[in-house]
Amino acid sequence: MAGRKFVFPGKCFTSYTVPNYSLIVNPLYQVTRKKNEFEWGPEQRQAFEQIKQEIVHAVALGPVRTGPDVKNVLYTAAGENGPTWSLWQKEPGETRGRPLGFWSRGYRGSEARYTPTEKEILAAYEGVRSASEVGRAEEAPLYNQLPENEKKYALFTDGSCRIVGKHRRWKAAVWSPTRRVAEAAEGEGESSQFAEVKAIQLALDIAEREKWPVLYLYTDSWMVANALWGWLQQWKQNNWQRRGKPIWAAALWQDIAARVENLAVKVRHVDAHVPKNRATEEHQNNQQVDQAAKIEVAQVDLDWQHKGELFIARWAHDTSGHQGRDATYRWARDRGVDLTMDAIAQVIHDCETCAAIKQAKRSKPLWYGGRWLKYKYGEAWQIDYITLPQTRNGKRHVLTMVEATTGWLETYPVPHATARNTILGLEKQVLWRHGTPERIESDNGTHFRNNLIDTWAKEHGIEWVYHIPYHAPASGKVERYNGLLKTTLKAMGAGTFKNWDTHLAKATWLVNTRGSTNRAGPAQSNLLRTVDGDKVPVVHVKNMLGKTVWATPASGKGKPIRGIVFAQGPGYTWWVMQKNGEVRCVPQGDLILGENSP
């Protein structure tokens, strides 16, 4: 089947909506996996028709309901191909109830050999685990998407902490957008995370005091959001322990867990770092609660505190090895030191060592503009690996080698990107064809940066240069040719990388001879510069290497075949890569220089 598509407008159907979803669509999944060939057969047609029918009759999932009269019913079954389970809720007077979700999966490994009883136990286990996840707090919608009559049940929470004198002070705050008022609580001796949790307790106090039917919580703390979304259930099942140790602030979390069981709580995480020009009403309310949670202290205390923070931040930055802001913050936090991002940023800004490092990175080393002018053809190369779908003979990587002065491309397919395969590819494609280079550039991958490569490079007198990490311009030439090679292989595979290994030789030839209306390809390089007063071509090995030629067929009959001379053979012979991908060793008398050859 080619070009067919089945679209269901307005809804997205998943395994939570359709019973046995994963088992039904398994034949479709098998043909769409990247490593498999796309073959549309009777099994796929049957699965496609079945899933269409299931979606048409899909049952709308109901919201999670709470209360003493609500009963959760879990149905499980062990099928021939895998376990299935569904979770329903019933209230008095309902015969069928409302589904909360449908799940299914195939048997994994030895599960297919389980006895019927063991399979039933497996289905029950999966069902109970999924049911516990559904029972968590729901995610609240965007604040501006709440109905007007529901916005009065929305509260924004935040917490903060700072050291004042010799004491650590914390403050928790709750902000009501509709009433435009804040409620806060303060204390000493705890962290900002503790204040975030206390803010949740404040919000629950308000909701319970005013008997709200639902509470929409908005927080910029991922810790709080994740706890209410699912961690509370896990902690409760593990008796409020993690890896055998009591969880942090267990008493607070136990109190919150007991209270959310009797109140519908929906939680949403708010991004606290949004530019003012993109801030929505939700972000503005989050800034309001952030202001309400700030701790007010005297100016004298602020000056002493700021100096103390800078001293500790400078120590952390120097000791951690002059890392960036976030890395320094994590390093200090792991050692029990609570620093602010502003203090770390100021220390890094004033750090002379960091300034020297930045200046060194800004100064252009040898491999930037004009870096190749000192080299002749074959003396400098950039290399890299690209990854492609695995072939039948196990090859899934290609070592790409680009000659720096002309852009001539060499390729070498391998099953694994290793140092040994790197050396093998360089010897076969570069050293034996173009001579030993003076310089090779690569990234910092383990297949390039190791003792085996270092030893081999020293033995051959090669200068091996590693690019600056995460700095694309350093490896721009080889990255560009990687893209050209992938595009060519995909075009030859009718839009896929199918049979790329058989197309690789011809694709390499096409990249080397591509050219354009205003720019020649690597194989047609013209005279570019003057050396010792004489014009020297970039392709500077003998008189035919790198030139376009027409080779007489091996049979001696037929039209000459276009190709590129890439190496000198024994005697008066030349190695030619023909346009059809074939590589031949041709006597010089059977070669005719092409029109683009000087």
Coordinates of C-alpha atoms in Angstrom, one line a residue:
M1 CA 0.0 0.0 0.0
A2 CA 1.5 3.3 -1.0
G3 CA 0.3 6.8 -0.2
R4 CA -2.7 5.7 1.9
K5 CA -3.5 7.5 5.1
F6 CA -6.4 7.2 7.7
V7 CA -7.1 10.3 9.6
F8 CA -9.6 10.8 12.5
P9 CA -10.1 14.5 12.8
G10 CA -10.6 16.1 16.2
K11 CA -9.5 13.2 18.4
C12 CA -6.4 11.3 19.2
F13 CA -7.0 7.6 20.0
T14 CA -4.4 5.6 22.0
S15 CA -4.3 2.5 24.1
Y16 CA -6.0 4.4 26.9
T17 CA -9.1 4.6 24.7
V18 CA -9.2 1.4 22.6
P19 CA -9.2 -2.0 24.2
N20 CA -6.3 -4.4 23.1
Y21 CA -4.8 -1.5 21.1
S22 CA -1.2 -2.6 21.2
L23 CA -2.1 -6.2 20.2
I24 CA -4.3 -5.1 17.3
V25 CA -1.8 -2.7 15.8
N26 CA 1.3 -5.0 16.3
P27 CA 1.3 -6.1 12.6
L28 CA 1.3 -2.4 11.6
Y29 CA 4.1 -1.7 14.0
Q30 CA 6.3 -4.5 12.5
V31 CA 6.2 -3.0 9.0
T32 CA 6.8 0.6 10.1
R33 CA 10.0 -0.1 12.1
K34 CA 13.0 1.5 10.5
K35 CA 15.0 -1.8 10.4
N36 CA 12.2 -3.8 8.7
E37 CA 11.1 -3.6 5.1
F38 CA 7.7 -2.2 4.4
E39 CA 5.5 -5.1 3.1
W40 CA 1.7 -4.6 3.2
G41 CA 0.1 -8.0 3.4
P42 CA -3.2 -9.6 4.5
E43 CA -2.2 -9.5 8.2
Q44 CA -1.6 -5.7 8.0
R45 CA -4.9 -5.1 6.1
Q46 CA -6.8 -7.0 8.7
A47 CA -5.2 -5.1 11.5
F48 CA -5.9 -1.8 9.8
E49 CA -9.5 -2.6 9.3
Q50 CA -9.9 -3.9 12.9
I51 CA -8.4 -0.8 14.5
K52 CA -10.6 1.5 12.4
Q53 CA -13.7 -0.4 13.7
E54 CA -12.4 -0.2 17.3
I55 CA -11.9 3.5 17.0
V56 CA -15.4 4.1 15.6
H57 CA -16.8 2.3 18.6
A58 CA -14.3 3.7 21.1
V59 CA -15.8 4.6 24.5
A60 CA -15.1 8.1 25.9
L61 CA -12.9 8.0 29.0
G62 CA -14.4 9.4 32.1
P63 CA -12.7 11.8 34.5
V64 CA -11.2 10.5 37.7
R65 CA -13.9 10.8 40.4
T66 CA -13.3 10.8 44.2
G67 CA -15.6 10.2 47.1
P68 CA -16.7 7.4 49.5
D69 CA -19.3 6.1 47.2
V70 CA -17.1 5.8 44.1
K71 CA -15.8 2.2 43.4
N72 CA -12.8 1.5 41.2
V73 CA -13.2 -1.8 39.3
L74 CA -10.2 -3.5 37.6
Y75 CA -10.8 -6.1 34.9
T76 CA -7.8 -8.3 33.7
A77 CA -7.4 -11.1 31.2
A78 CA -4.5 -13.2 29.9
G79 CA -5.0 -13.5 26.2
E80 CA -3.1 -15.7 23.7
N81 CA -0.7 -12.9 22.7
G82 CA -0.5 -10.9 25.9
P83 CA -2.3 -9.5 29.0
T84 CA -5.1 -6.9 28.8
W85 CA -6.6 -4.9 31.5
S86 CA -9.1 -2.0 32.0
L87 CA -10.0 0.3 34.9
W88 CA -13.6 1.5 35.5
Q89 CA -15.4 3.6 38.1
K90 CA -18.9 3.1 39.3
E91 CA -21.2 5.2 41.5
P92 CA -24.5 4.0 43.1
G93 CA -27.2 3.7 40.4
E94 CA -24.7 3.1 37.5
T95 CA -24.8 -0.4 35.9
R96 CA -21.9 -0.1 33.6
G97 CA -19.8 2.8 35.0
R98 CA -17.2 4.9 33.1
P99 CA -13.9 3.6 31.9
L100 CA -10.7 5.3 33.0
G101 CA -8.4 3.5 30.6
F102 CA -7.7 0.3 28.5
W103 CA -4.2 -1.3 28.4
S104 CA -2.6 -4.2 26.7
R105 CA 0.8 -5.5 25.7
G106 CA 2.5 -8.5 24.2
Y107 CA 4.3 -11.2 26.1
R108 CA 8.0 -10.5 26.6
G109 CA 10.7 -13.1 26.5
S110 CA 9.9 -16.1 28.6
E111 CA 6.4 -14.8 29.6
A112 CA 5.0 -16.5 26.5
R113 CA 5.9 -19.9 28.2
Y114 CA 4.1 -19.1 31.5
T115 CA 1.4 -21.4 32.7
P116 CA -2.2 -20.1 32.4
T117 CA -2.3 -19.3 36.1
E118 CA 1.0 -17.4 35.9
K119 CA -0.3 -15.4 32.9
E120 CA -3.4 -14.4 35.0
I121 CA -1.1 -13.3 37.8
L122 CA 1.0 -11.3 35.3
A123 CA -2.2 -9.6 34.0
A124 CA -3.4 -8.7 37.5
Y125 CA 0.0 -7.3 38.4
E126 CA 0.1 -5.1 35.3
G127 CA -3.4 -3.9 36.0
V128 CA -2.8 -3.0 39.6
R129 CA 0.3 -1.1 38.7
S130 CA -1.5 0.9 36.0
A131 CA -4.5 1.6 38.3
S132 CA -2.2 3.1 40.9
E133 CA -0.8 5.5 38.3
V134 CA -4.3 6.6 37.2
G135 CA -5.2 7.4 40.8
R136 CA -2.7 10.3 40.9
A137 CA -3.6 14.0 40.8
E138 CA -4.6 15.2 37.4
E139 CA -2.8 17.8 35.4
A140 CA -4.6 21.2 35.4
P141 CA -5.2 23.1 32.2
L142 CA -3.6 26.4 31.3
Y143 CA -5.0 29.1 33.6
N144 CA -6.4 31.2 30.8
Q145 CA -8.3 28.1 29.6
L146 CA -10.1 27.6 32.9
P147 CA -13.8 28.5 32.8
E148 CA -14.5 31.8 34.5
N149 CA -16.5 30.1 37.2
E150 CA -13.6 27.7 37.9
K151 CA -10.8 30.4 38.2
K152 CA -11.8 31.2 41.8
Y153 CA -10.5 27.7 42.7
A154 CA -7.0 28.3 41.3
L155 CA -4.1 29.1 43.5
F156 CA -0.4 29.8 42.7
T157 CA 2.2 28.6 45.2
D158 CA 5.9 29.3 45.7
G159 CA 8.6 29.1 48.4
S160 CA 11.9 30.7 49.1
C161 CA 14.8 30.6 51.5
R162 CA 17.8 32.9 52.3
I163 CA 20.4 33.2 55.0
V164 CA 20.0 36.2 57.2
G165 CA 22.9 36.7 59.6
K166 CA 23.6 33.2 60.9
H167 CA 20.1 31.8 60.4
R168 CA 18.4 30.3 57.4
R169 CA 14.9 31.7 56.9
W170 CA 12.1 30.3 54.7
K171 CA 8.8 31.7 53.4
A172 CA 5.9 29.9 51.8
A173 CA 3.3 31.9 49.8
V174 CA -0.1 31.3 48.1
W175 CA -1.6 33.8 45.5
S176 CA -5.2 34.0 44.5
P177 CA -5.5 35.5 41.0
T178 CA -9.2 36.3 41.4
R179 CA -9.1 37.9 44.8
R180 CA -5.6 39.5 44.2
V181 CA -4.5 38.6 47.7
A182 CA -1.6 36.5 49.1
E183 CA -1.3 34.3 52.2
A184 CA 2.1 33.4 53.6
A185 CA 3.9 31.5 56.3
E186 CA 7.5 31.9 57.6
G187 CA 10.0 30.0 59.7
E188 CA 13.7 29.3 60.3
G189 CA 16.1 26.4 59.8
E190 CA 14.6 24.8 56.6
S191 CA 15.3 25.0 52.8
S192 CA 13.4 26.5 49.9
Q193 CA 12.1 23.0 49.0
F194 CA 10.6 22.8 52.4
A195 CA 8.9 26.1 51.8
E196 CA 7.5 24.9 48.5
V197 CA 5.8 21.9 50.3
K198 CA 4.5 24.2 53.1
A199 CA 2.9 26.4 50.4
I200 CA 0.9 23.3 49.2
Q201 CA -0.3 22.8 52.7
L202 CA -1.4 26.5 52.8
A203 CA -3.3 26.0 49.6
L204 CA -5.0 22.9 50.9
D205 CA -5.9 24.8 54.1
I206 CA -7.7 27.5 52.0
A207 CA -9.5 24.9 49.9
E208 CA -10.7 22.9 52.9
R209 CA -11.7 26.0 54.9
E210 CA -13.8 27.3 52.1
K211 CA -15.1 23.8 51.1
W212 CA -14.0 24.0 47.5
P213 CA -15.1 21.1 45.2
V214 CA -11.8 21.2 43.3
L215 CA -8.4 22.8 43.7
Y216 CA -6.2 23.9 40.7
L217 CA -2.6 24.2 41.9
Y218 CA 0.0 26.1 39.8
T219 CA 3.6 25.8 40.8
D220 CA 7.0 26.4 39.2
S221 CA 8.5 23.5 41.3
W222 CA 9.0 20.3 39.4
M223 CA 9.5 18.5 42.7
V224 CA 6.1 19.5 43.9
A225 CA 4.4 18.8 40.6
N226 CA 5.9 15.3 40.2
A227 CA 5.1 14.4 43.8
L228 CA 1.4 15.2 43.4
W229 CA 1.3 13.6 39.9
G230 CA 2.6 10.2 41.0
W231 CA 5.4 10.1 43.6
L232 CA 2.9 10.2 46.5
Q233 CA 1.4 6.9 45.4
Q234 CA 4.8 5.2 45.1
W235 CA 6.0 6.6 48.5
K236 CA 2.8 5.4 50.2
Q237 CA 3.1 1.9 48.7
N238 CA 6.7 1.8 49.9
N239 CA 5.7 2.9 53.5
W240 CA 7.2 6.4 52.9
Q241 CA 10.6 5.0 52.2
R242 CA 13.0 5.1 49.2
R243 CA 15.7 2.5 49.0
G244 CA 15.1 1.5 52.6
K245 CA 15.5 5.1 53.9
P246 CA 12.7 7.5 55.0
I247 CA 11.9 10.1 52.4
W248 CA 12.6 13.7 53.0
A249 CA 9.9 15.6 54.9
A250 CA 7.9 12.4 55.3
A251 CA 5.5 14.0 57.8
L252 CA 4.6 16.8 55.4
W253 CA 4.0 14.4 52.5
Q254 CA 1.9 12.1 54.6
D255 CA -0.3 15.0 55.6
I256 CA -0.7 16.1 52.0
A257 CA -1.4 12.6 50.8
A258 CA -4.2 12.1 53.3
R259 CA -5.8 15.4 52.4
V260 CA -5.7 15.0 48.6
E261 CA -7.7 11.8 48.9
N262 CA -10.8 13.8 49.9
L263 CA -10.3 16.7 47.5
A264 CA -10.0 16.7 43.7
V265 CA -6.6 18.3 43.2
K266 CA -5.3 19.2 39.7
V267 CA -1.7 20.4 39.3
R268 CA 0.1 22.3 36.6
H269 CA 3.8 23.2 36.3
V270 CA 4.5 26.8 35.3
D271 CA 7.7 27.8 33.5
A272 CA 9.3 30.4 35.7
H273 CA 11.9 31.5 33.1
V274 CA 9.8 33.2 30.3
P275 CA 10.7 36.6 28.7
K276 CA 8.3 39.4 29.4
N277 CA 7.3 39.7 25.8
R278 CA 6.0 36.1 25.9
A279 CA 4.6 36.0 29.4
T280 CA 0.9 35.0 29.6
E281 CA -1.6 35.6 32.4
E282 CA -0.4 32.4 34.0
H283 CA 3.3 33.6 34.1
Q284 CA 2.3 37.0 35.5
N285 CA 0.4 35.3 38.3
N286 CA 3.5 33.1 39.0
Q287 CA 5.6 36.3 39.3
Q288 CA 3.1 37.7 41.8
V289 CA 3.4 34.7 44.1
D290 CA 7.2 34.8 43.6
Q291 CA 7.2 38.4 44.9
A292 CA 4.9 37.3 47.8
A293 CA 7.4 34.6 48.8
K294 CA 10.5 36.9 48.9
I295 CA 12.0 37.4 52.3
E296 CA 12.3 41.1 53.3
V297 CA 15.5 41.8 55.3
A298 CA 17.3 45.0 56.4
Q299 CA 19.9 46.5 53.9
V300 CA 22.7 45.9 56.4
D301 CA 21.8 42.3 56.5
L302 CA 21.6 42.2 52.7
D303 CA 25.1 43.6 52.3
W304 CA 26.7 41.1 54.7
Q305 CA 24.7 38.3 53.2
H306 CA 25.7 39.2 49.6
K307 CA 29.4 39.3 50.5
G308 CA 29.1 36.0 52.2
E309 CA 27.3 34.4 49.2
L310 CA 29.9 35.8 46.8
F311 CA 32.8 34.4 49.0
I312 CA 31.2 30.9 49.1
A313 CA 30.2 31.0 45.4
R314 CA 33.8 32.0 44.5
W315 CA 35.2 29.1 46.5
A316 CA 32.7 26.7 44.8
H317 CA 33.5 28.0 41.3
D318 CA 37.3 27.7 41.8
T319 CA 37.2 24.3 43.5
S320 CA 34.8 22.8 41.0
G321 CA 37.2 23.6 38.2
H322 CA 35.7 26.9 36.7
Q323 CA 32.6 25.2 35.5
G324 CA 29.5 27.1 34.2
R325 CA 26.7 28.5 36.3
D326 CA 24.5 25.4 36.3
A327 CA 27.4 23.0 36.8
T328 CA 28.8 25.0 39.7
Y329 CA 25.3 25.2 41.3
R330 CA 24.9 21.4 41.1
W331 CA 28.4 20.8 42.4
A332 CA 27.7 23.0 45.4
R333 CA 24.3 21.5 46.0
D334 CA 25.7 18.0 46.0
R335 CA 28.0 19.1 48.8
G336 CA 25.2 20.7 50.9
V337 CA 26.0 24.3 50.0
D338 CA 22.9 26.4 49.0
L339 CA 23.9 29.1 46.5
T340 CA 21.9 31.4 44.3
M341 CA 22.2 31.5 40.6
D342 CA 22.8 35.3 40.7
A343 CA 25.8 35.0 43.0
I344 CA 27.4 32.3 40.8
A345 CA 26.8 34.3 37.7
Q346 CA 28.4 37.4 39.2
V347 CA 31.5 35.3 40.3
I348 CA 31.8 33.8 36.8
H349 CA 31.5 37.2 35.2
D350 CA 34.3 38.6 37.4
C351 CA 36.6 35.5 37.1
E352 CA 39.9 36.2 35.4
T353 CA 40.6 32.6 34.7
C354 CA 37.2 32.1 32.9
A355 CA 37.9 35.3 30.9
A356 CA 41.3 33.9 29.7
I357 CA 39.6 30.6 28.7
K358 CA 37.0 32.5 26.7
Q359 CA 39.6 34.6 25.0
A360 CA 41.6 31.5 24.1
K361 CA 38.5 30.0 22.5
R362 CA 37.8 33.2 20.5
S363 CA 41.3 33.3 19.0
K364 CA 41.1 31.4 15.7
P365 CA 43.5 28.4 15.7
L366 CA 45.1 26.8 12.6
W367 CA 41.9 25.2 11.4
Y368 CA 40.0 28.4 10.8
G369 CA 40.0 30.8 7.8
G370 CA 43.0 30.1 5.5
R371 CA 44.1 27.1 7.5
W372 CA 44.6 24.9 4.4
L373 CA 46.8 27.3 2.4
K374 CA 50.0 25.7 3.7
Y375 CA 49.0 22.2 2.6
K376 CA 49.2 20.4 -0.8
Y377 CA 46.8 17.7 -2.0
G378 CA 46.5 14.7 0.3
E379 CA 48.4 16.3 3.2
A380 CA 45.4 17.3 5.4
W381 CA 42.1 15.4 6.0
Q382 CA 39.0 15.7 8.1
I383 CA 37.3 12.5 9.2
D384 CA 34.0 11.5 10.9
Y385 CA 31.5 8.6 11.2
I386 CA 27.9 8.6 10.0
T387 CA 25.3 6.1 11.1
L388 CA 22.9 4.4 8.7
P389 CA 20.4 1.5 9.0
Q390 CA 22.1 -1.9 9.5
T391 CA 22.7 -3.9 6.4
R392 CA 22.3 -7.7 6.1
N393 CA 26.1 -8.1 6.5
G394 CA 26.0 -6.1 9.7
K395 CA 27.4 -2.8 8.6
R396 CA 25.8 0.3 10.0
H397 CA 28.6 3.0 10.1
V398 CA 30.5 4.8 7.3
L399 CA 33.9 6.4 8.0
T400 CA 33.9 9.6 5.9
M401 CA 37.3 11.1 5.0
V402 CA 37.4 14.5 3.3
E403 CA 40.6 15.9 1.7
A404 CA 41.0 19.4 3.0
T405 CA 42.2 21.4 0.0
T406 CA 39.9 19.9 -2.7
G407 CA 37.0 18.4 -0.7
W408 CA 37.7 14.9 -2.2
L409 CA 35.6 12.3 -0.4
E410 CA 36.6 8.8 0.6
T411 CA 34.3 6.4 2.3
Y412 CA 34.7 3.1 4.2
P413 CA 31.7 1.1 5.6
V414 CA 32.2 -0.8 8.9
P415 CA 30.0 -2.7 11.4
H416 CA 31.2 -0.7 14.4
A417 CA 32.8 2.7 14.9
T418 CA 36.0 1.7 16.6
A419 CA 39.6 2.8 16.7
R420 CA 40.8 -0.3 14.8
N421 CA 38.2 0.2 12.0
T422 CA 39.3 3.9 11.8
I423 CA 42.9 2.9 11.3
L424 CA 41.9 0.2 8.7
G425 CA 39.8 2.7 6.8
L426 CA 42.5 5.4 6.8
E427 CA 45.2 2.9 5.6
K428 CA 43.0 1.5 2.8
Q429 CA 41.3 4.7 1.5
V430 CA 43.9 7.4 2.3
L431 CA 47.4 6.2 2.9
W432 CA 47.4 3.6 0.1
R433 CA 45.7 5.8 -2.4
H434 CA 46.9 9.4 -1.6
G435 CA 50.0 9.0 0.5
T436 CA 50.6 9.5 4.2
P437 CA 49.0 12.8 5.3
E438 CA 50.6 15.4 7.6
R439 CA 47.5 16.3 9.5
I440 CA 44.1 14.6 10.4
E441 CA 41.3 16.4 12.2
S442 CA 38.4 14.7 14.0
D443 CA 36.0 15.1 16.9
N444 CA 36.5 13.8 20.4
G445 CA 34.7 10.5 20.0
T446 CA 36.2 7.4 21.7
H447 CA 36.8 5.8 18.2
F448 CA 39.2 8.7 17.5
R449 CA 40.6 9.7 20.9
N450 CA 42.4 6.7 22.5
N451 CA 45.8 5.2 22.9
L452 CA 45.6 3.0 19.7
I453 CA 45.0 6.1 17.5
D454 CA 47.7 8.1 19.3
T455 CA 50.3 5.3 18.8
W456 CA 49.4 4.8 15.1
A457 CA 49.5 8.5 14.4
K458 CA 53.0 8.9 16.0
E459 CA 54.3 5.9 14.1
H460 CA 53.3 7.5 10.8
G461 CA 54.3 11.0 11.7
I462 CA 50.8 12.3 11.5
E463 CA 49.6 15.3 13.5
W464 CA 46.1 14.4 14.9
V465 CA 44.1 17.4 15.9
Y466 CA 40.8 17.2 17.9
H467 CA 38.1 19.9 17.4
I468 CA 36.7 22.0 20.1
P469 CA 33.7 20.1 21.5
Y470 CA 30.3 21.4 20.6
H471 CA 31.8 23.9 18.1
A472 CA 30.4 23.1 14.6
P473 CA 32.6 25.4 12.5
A474 CA 35.7 23.4 13.5
S475 CA 34.4 20.3 11.6
G476 CA 32.4 22.2 9.0
K477 CA 33.9 20.6 5.9
V478 CA 33.4 16.9 6.9
E479 CA 29.9 17.7 8.3
R480 CA 28.9 19.3 5.0
Y481 CA 30.1 16.2 3.1
N482 CA 28.3 13.9 5.5
G483 CA 25.1 15.7 4.6
L484 CA 25.8 15.5 0.9
L485 CA 26.5 11.8 1.1
K486 CA 23.4 11.0 3.1
T487 CA 21.2 13.1 0.7
T488 CA 22.7 11.2 -2.3
L489 CA 22.2 7.8 -0.7
K490 CA 18.6 8.6 0.1
A491 CA 18.0 9.8 -3.4
M492 CA 19.4 6.6 -4.8
G493 CA 17.2 4.5 -2.4
A494 CA 14.0 6.2 -3.6
G495 CA 13.7 8.3 -0.5
T496 CA 15.1 5.7 2.0
F497 CA 18.5 4.3 2.9
K498 CA 17.6 0.9 1.6
N499 CA 20.6 -1.0 0.1
W500 CA 22.8 1.9 0.9
D501 CA 25.9 -0.4 1.0
T502 CA 25.5 -1.2 -2.7
H503 CA 25.0 2.4 -3.6
L504 CA 27.9 3.8 -1.5
A505 CA 30.6 3.6 -4.2
K506 CA 28.5 5.4 -6.8
A507 CA 27.2 7.9 -4.2
T508 CA 30.8 8.8 -3.3
W509 CA 31.6 9.2 -7.0
L510 CA 28.6 11.5 -7.5
V511 CA 29.6 13.7 -4.5
N512 CA 33.1 14.0 -5.9
T513 CA 31.9 15.0 -9.4
R514 CA 28.8 17.0 -8.5
G515 CA 29.9 20.5 -9.4
S516 CA 27.3 23.2 -10.3
T517 CA 26.8 26.0 -12.9
N518 CA 29.2 28.3 -11.1
R519 CA 31.4 26.0 -9.1
A520 CA 33.4 22.9 -10.0
G521 CA 33.3 19.7 -8.0
P522 CA 36.3 18.3 -6.1
A523 CA 37.3 16.2 -9.1
Q524 CA 37.5 19.3 -11.4
S525 CA 39.6 21.5 -9.2
N526 CA 41.4 24.3 -11.1
L527 CA 44.7 26.1 -10.4
L528 CA 44.2 27.9 -7.1
R529 CA 47.4 29.3 -5.8
T530 CA 51.0 30.1 -6.5
V531 CA 53.8 28.2 -4.7
D532 CA 57.5 29.3 -5.1
G533 CA 56.4 31.5 -8.0
D534 CA 54.8 28.6 -10.0
K535 CA 51.1 27.9 -10.5
V536 CA 50.4 24.6 -8.6
P537 CA 47.1 22.7 -9.0
V538 CA 45.3 21.7 -5.8
V539 CA 45.3 18.1 -7.0
H540 CA 49.1 17.8 -6.9
V541 CA 50.0 14.2 -7.3
K542 CA 51.4 13.2 -10.7
N543 CA 49.8 14.4 -13.9
M544 CA 46.5 12.5 -13.9
L545 CA 45.5 12.0 -10.3
G546 CA 42.1 13.4 -9.5
K547 CA 41.2 14.2 -13.1
T548 CA 38.1 13.3 -15.1
V549 CA 38.9 10.6 -17.7
W550 CA 37.2 8.4 -20.2
A551 CA 38.2 4.8 -19.9
T552 CA 38.0 2.2 -22.6
P553 CA 35.8 -0.8 -21.5
A554 CA 37.7 -3.9 -20.3
S555 CA 36.3 -5.8 -23.3
G556 CA 37.7 -3.3 -25.7
K557 CA 34.3 -2.8 -27.3
G558 CA 31.6 -0.2 -26.7
K559 CA 31.7 3.5 -25.7
P560 CA 34.3 4.8 -23.2
I561 CA 33.1 5.1 -19.6
R562 CA 33.5 8.3 -17.6
G563 CA 35.5 8.1 -14.4
I564 CA 37.8 9.7 -11.9
V565 CA 41.5 8.8 -11.4
F566 CA 42.0 8.4 -7.7
A567 CA 45.4 6.6 -7.4
Q568 CA 48.4 5.5 -9.4
G569 CA 48.7 1.8 -10.1
P570 CA 51.8 -0.3 -10.9
G571 CA 53.8 0.9 -13.9
Y572 CA 51.9 3.1 -16.2
T573 CA 48.5 2.3 -14.9
W574 CA 45.9 4.3 -12.9
W575 CA 43.1 3.3 -10.5
V576 CA 39.8 4.7 -11.9
M577 CA 36.4 4.9 -10.1
Q578 CA 33.9 4.7 -13.0
K579 CA 30.5 6.5 -13.0
N580 CA 28.8 3.1 -12.7
G581 CA 30.5 2.5 -9.3
E582 CA 33.1 0.0 -10.7
V583 CA 36.7 0.4 -9.7
R584 CA 39.4 -0.6 -12.3
C585 CA 43.1 -0.4 -12.8
V586 CA 43.5 1.0 -16.3
P587 CA 46.6 1.3 -18.5
Q588 CA 47.4 5.0 -19.3
G589 CA 47.0 4.3 -23.0
D590 CA 43.4 3.4 -22.5
L591 CA 42.6 6.7 -20.7
I592 CA 41.4 9.9 -22.4
L593 CA 41.5 13.1 -20.4
G594 CA 38.0 14.6 -19.9
E595 CA 36.9 18.1 -21.0
N596 CA 37.2 19.5 -17.5
S597 CA 40.8 18.3 -17.1
P598 CA 43.5 21.0 -17.5

